[in-house]
Structures are given as structure tokens and as C-alpha cells.
GROMACS .gro file of C-alpha atoms in nm:
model
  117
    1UNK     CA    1  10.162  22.246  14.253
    2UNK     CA    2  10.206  22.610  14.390
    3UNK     CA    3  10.458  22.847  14.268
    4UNK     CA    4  10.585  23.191  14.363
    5UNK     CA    5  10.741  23.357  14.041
    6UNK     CA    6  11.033  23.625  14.189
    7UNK     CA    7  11.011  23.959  14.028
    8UNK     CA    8  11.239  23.852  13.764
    9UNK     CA    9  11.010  23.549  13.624
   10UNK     CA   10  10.896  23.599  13.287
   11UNK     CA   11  10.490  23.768  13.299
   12UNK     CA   12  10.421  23.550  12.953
   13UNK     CA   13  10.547  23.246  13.174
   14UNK     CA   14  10.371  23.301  13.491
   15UNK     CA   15  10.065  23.286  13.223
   16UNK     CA   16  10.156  23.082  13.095
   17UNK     CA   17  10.173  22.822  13.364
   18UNK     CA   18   9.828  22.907  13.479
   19UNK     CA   19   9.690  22.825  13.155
   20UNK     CA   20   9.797  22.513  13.230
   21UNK     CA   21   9.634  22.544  13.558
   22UNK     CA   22   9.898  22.571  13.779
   23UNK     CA   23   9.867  22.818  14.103
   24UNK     CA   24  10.166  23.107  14.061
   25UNK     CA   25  10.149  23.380  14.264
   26UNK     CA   26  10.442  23.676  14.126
   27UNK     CA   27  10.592  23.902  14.320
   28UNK     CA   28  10.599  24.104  13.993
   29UNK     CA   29  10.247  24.189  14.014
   30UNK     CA   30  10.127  24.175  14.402
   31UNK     CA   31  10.476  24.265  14.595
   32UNK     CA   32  10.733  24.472  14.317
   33UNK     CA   33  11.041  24.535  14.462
   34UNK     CA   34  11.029  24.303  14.743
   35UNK     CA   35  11.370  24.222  14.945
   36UNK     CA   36  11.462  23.823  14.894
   37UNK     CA   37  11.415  23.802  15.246
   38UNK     CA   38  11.038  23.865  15.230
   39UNK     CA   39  11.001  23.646  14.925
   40UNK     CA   40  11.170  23.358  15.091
   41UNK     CA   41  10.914  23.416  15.388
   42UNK     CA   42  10.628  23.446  15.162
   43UNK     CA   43  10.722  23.091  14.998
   44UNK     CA   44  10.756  22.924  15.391
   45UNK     CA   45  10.430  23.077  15.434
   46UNK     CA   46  10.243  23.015  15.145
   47UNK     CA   47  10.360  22.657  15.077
   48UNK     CA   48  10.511  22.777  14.751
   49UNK     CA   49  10.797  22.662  14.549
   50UNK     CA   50  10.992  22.948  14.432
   51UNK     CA   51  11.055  23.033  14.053
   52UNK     CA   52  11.355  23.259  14.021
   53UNK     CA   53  11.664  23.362  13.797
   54UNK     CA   54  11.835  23.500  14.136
   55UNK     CA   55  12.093  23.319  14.220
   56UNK     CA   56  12.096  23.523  14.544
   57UNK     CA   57  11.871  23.227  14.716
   58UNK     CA   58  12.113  22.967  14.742
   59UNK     CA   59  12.330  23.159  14.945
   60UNK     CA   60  12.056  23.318  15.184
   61UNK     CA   61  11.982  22.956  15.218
   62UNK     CA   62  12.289  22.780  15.222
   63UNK     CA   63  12.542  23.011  15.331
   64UNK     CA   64  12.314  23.249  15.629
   65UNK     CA   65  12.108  23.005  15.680
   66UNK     CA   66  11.766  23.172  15.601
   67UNK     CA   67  11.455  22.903  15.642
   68UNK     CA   68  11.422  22.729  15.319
   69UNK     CA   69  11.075  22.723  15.130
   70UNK     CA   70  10.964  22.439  15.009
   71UNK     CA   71  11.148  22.374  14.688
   72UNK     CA   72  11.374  22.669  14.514
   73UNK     CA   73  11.370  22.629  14.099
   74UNK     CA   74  11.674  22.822  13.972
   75UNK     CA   75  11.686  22.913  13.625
   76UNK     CA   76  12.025  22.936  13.567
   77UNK     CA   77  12.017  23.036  13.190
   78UNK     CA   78  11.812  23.304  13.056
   79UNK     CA   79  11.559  23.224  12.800
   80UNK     CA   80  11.624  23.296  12.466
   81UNK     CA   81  11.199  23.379  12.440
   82UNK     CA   82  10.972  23.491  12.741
   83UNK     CA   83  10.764  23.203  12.686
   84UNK     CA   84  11.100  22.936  12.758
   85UNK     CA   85  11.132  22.906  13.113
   86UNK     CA   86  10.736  22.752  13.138
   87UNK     CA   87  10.844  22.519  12.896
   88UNK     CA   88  11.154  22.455  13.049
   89UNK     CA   89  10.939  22.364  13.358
   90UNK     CA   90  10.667  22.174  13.230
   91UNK     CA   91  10.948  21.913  13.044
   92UNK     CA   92  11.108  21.878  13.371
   93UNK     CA   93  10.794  21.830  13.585
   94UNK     CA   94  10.713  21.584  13.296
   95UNK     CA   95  11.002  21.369  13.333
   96UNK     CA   96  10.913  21.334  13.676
   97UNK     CA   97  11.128  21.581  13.860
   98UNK     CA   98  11.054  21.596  14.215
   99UNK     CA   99  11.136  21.975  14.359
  100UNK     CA  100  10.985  21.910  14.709
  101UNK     CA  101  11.293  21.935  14.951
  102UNK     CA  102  11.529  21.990  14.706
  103UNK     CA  103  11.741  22.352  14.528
  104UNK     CA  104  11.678  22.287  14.143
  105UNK     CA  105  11.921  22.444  13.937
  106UNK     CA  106  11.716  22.423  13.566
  107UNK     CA  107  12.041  22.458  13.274
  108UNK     CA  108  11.965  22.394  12.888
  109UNK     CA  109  12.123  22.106  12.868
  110UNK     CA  110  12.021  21.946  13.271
  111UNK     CA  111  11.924  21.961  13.569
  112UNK     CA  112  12.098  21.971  13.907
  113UNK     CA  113  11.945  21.931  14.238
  114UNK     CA  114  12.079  21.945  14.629
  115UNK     CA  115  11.850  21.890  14.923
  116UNK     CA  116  11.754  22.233  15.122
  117UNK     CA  117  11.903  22.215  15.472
   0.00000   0.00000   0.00000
């Protein structure tokens, strides 16, 4: 599984995650400050779901009708440690949670999910 951590993704996550051996490229580190525009496009073109706290995305998406990536993971609470929101993903990808297609909204307590257009 690919991911591309927005700017606003935890840096203790991101290594989290590739401790684990996942593939997360972050925006934080290779493309600060980019518009949500170009990190949409970099997620189409790098086959990457998206890993964000930016709630911005769902309505590029859904509302102007930007080109969807393949799977968007909102994390709509903020974590209480840096550390949380790789957790947070790892239980859900765990319990079987399939992203590809879909808007994830990730909330303490569960998890919501509407298909991208």
C-alpha cells in the first residue's frame, strides 16, 4: 500500500508507517507548501492514497469536481500524540478496511466511508 502524507501528517507517523514497511511519500519533506491541487495530482499520478487532516479534499473532490486519487484517508480528529494517527491506521487496515475507491473519514470512535465520484 502507497501513501502520500499532506503537509499536515504527523513526521513521527509517516515513520512510523515505514517502519512497518509501508511506502509514504510526504509532502512535508519533498513538496512544503504545496497547493491541494498539486497534491491531489501527485496522488492520481503516483497511485497514492492520500493521508490528510484537511478537510479541504472532500470538497475539491466532491463539490468542484477535481479528479479523485485513489483513496482519500481523512483524519478527522487530531491525535492526542504524534505517534496516533499510524496507529489509528494500522487498526483500521487491520480490521480489513478497504480505502481503494472510497473517502475515509478516520473518527475515534469509527469510521465512515463514501465512494469517490
Amino acid at each position: 500500500m502507497q501513501f502520500l502524507a499532506d503537509e499536515n501528517f504527523p513526521r513521527i507517523s509517516i515513520n512510523h508507517l515505514r517502519g512497518l514497511g509501508y511506502d509514504v511519500a510526504s509532502c512535508s519533506e519533498d513538496a512544503p507548501q504545496a497547493a491541494d491541487e498539486e497534491v491531489l495530482a501527485r496522488a492520481i499520478r503516483e497511485e497514492r492514497f492520500l493521508l490528510t487532516f484537511d478537510r479541504d479534499y472532500g470538497e475539491l473532490i466532491y463539490r468542484l469536481g477535481f479528479p479523485s486519487p485513489i483513496g482519500v484517508i481523512y483524519f478527522r480528529d487530531r491525535p492526542q500524540n504524534p505517534a496516533e494517527s499510524a496507529e489509528r491506521l494500522c487498526n483500521t487496515i487491520d480490521r480489513g478496511i478497504d480505502f481503494t475507491g472510497m473517502f475515509t473519514v478516520l473518527e475515534l470512535e469509527k469510521v465512515r466511508q463514501r465512494p469517490l465520484p
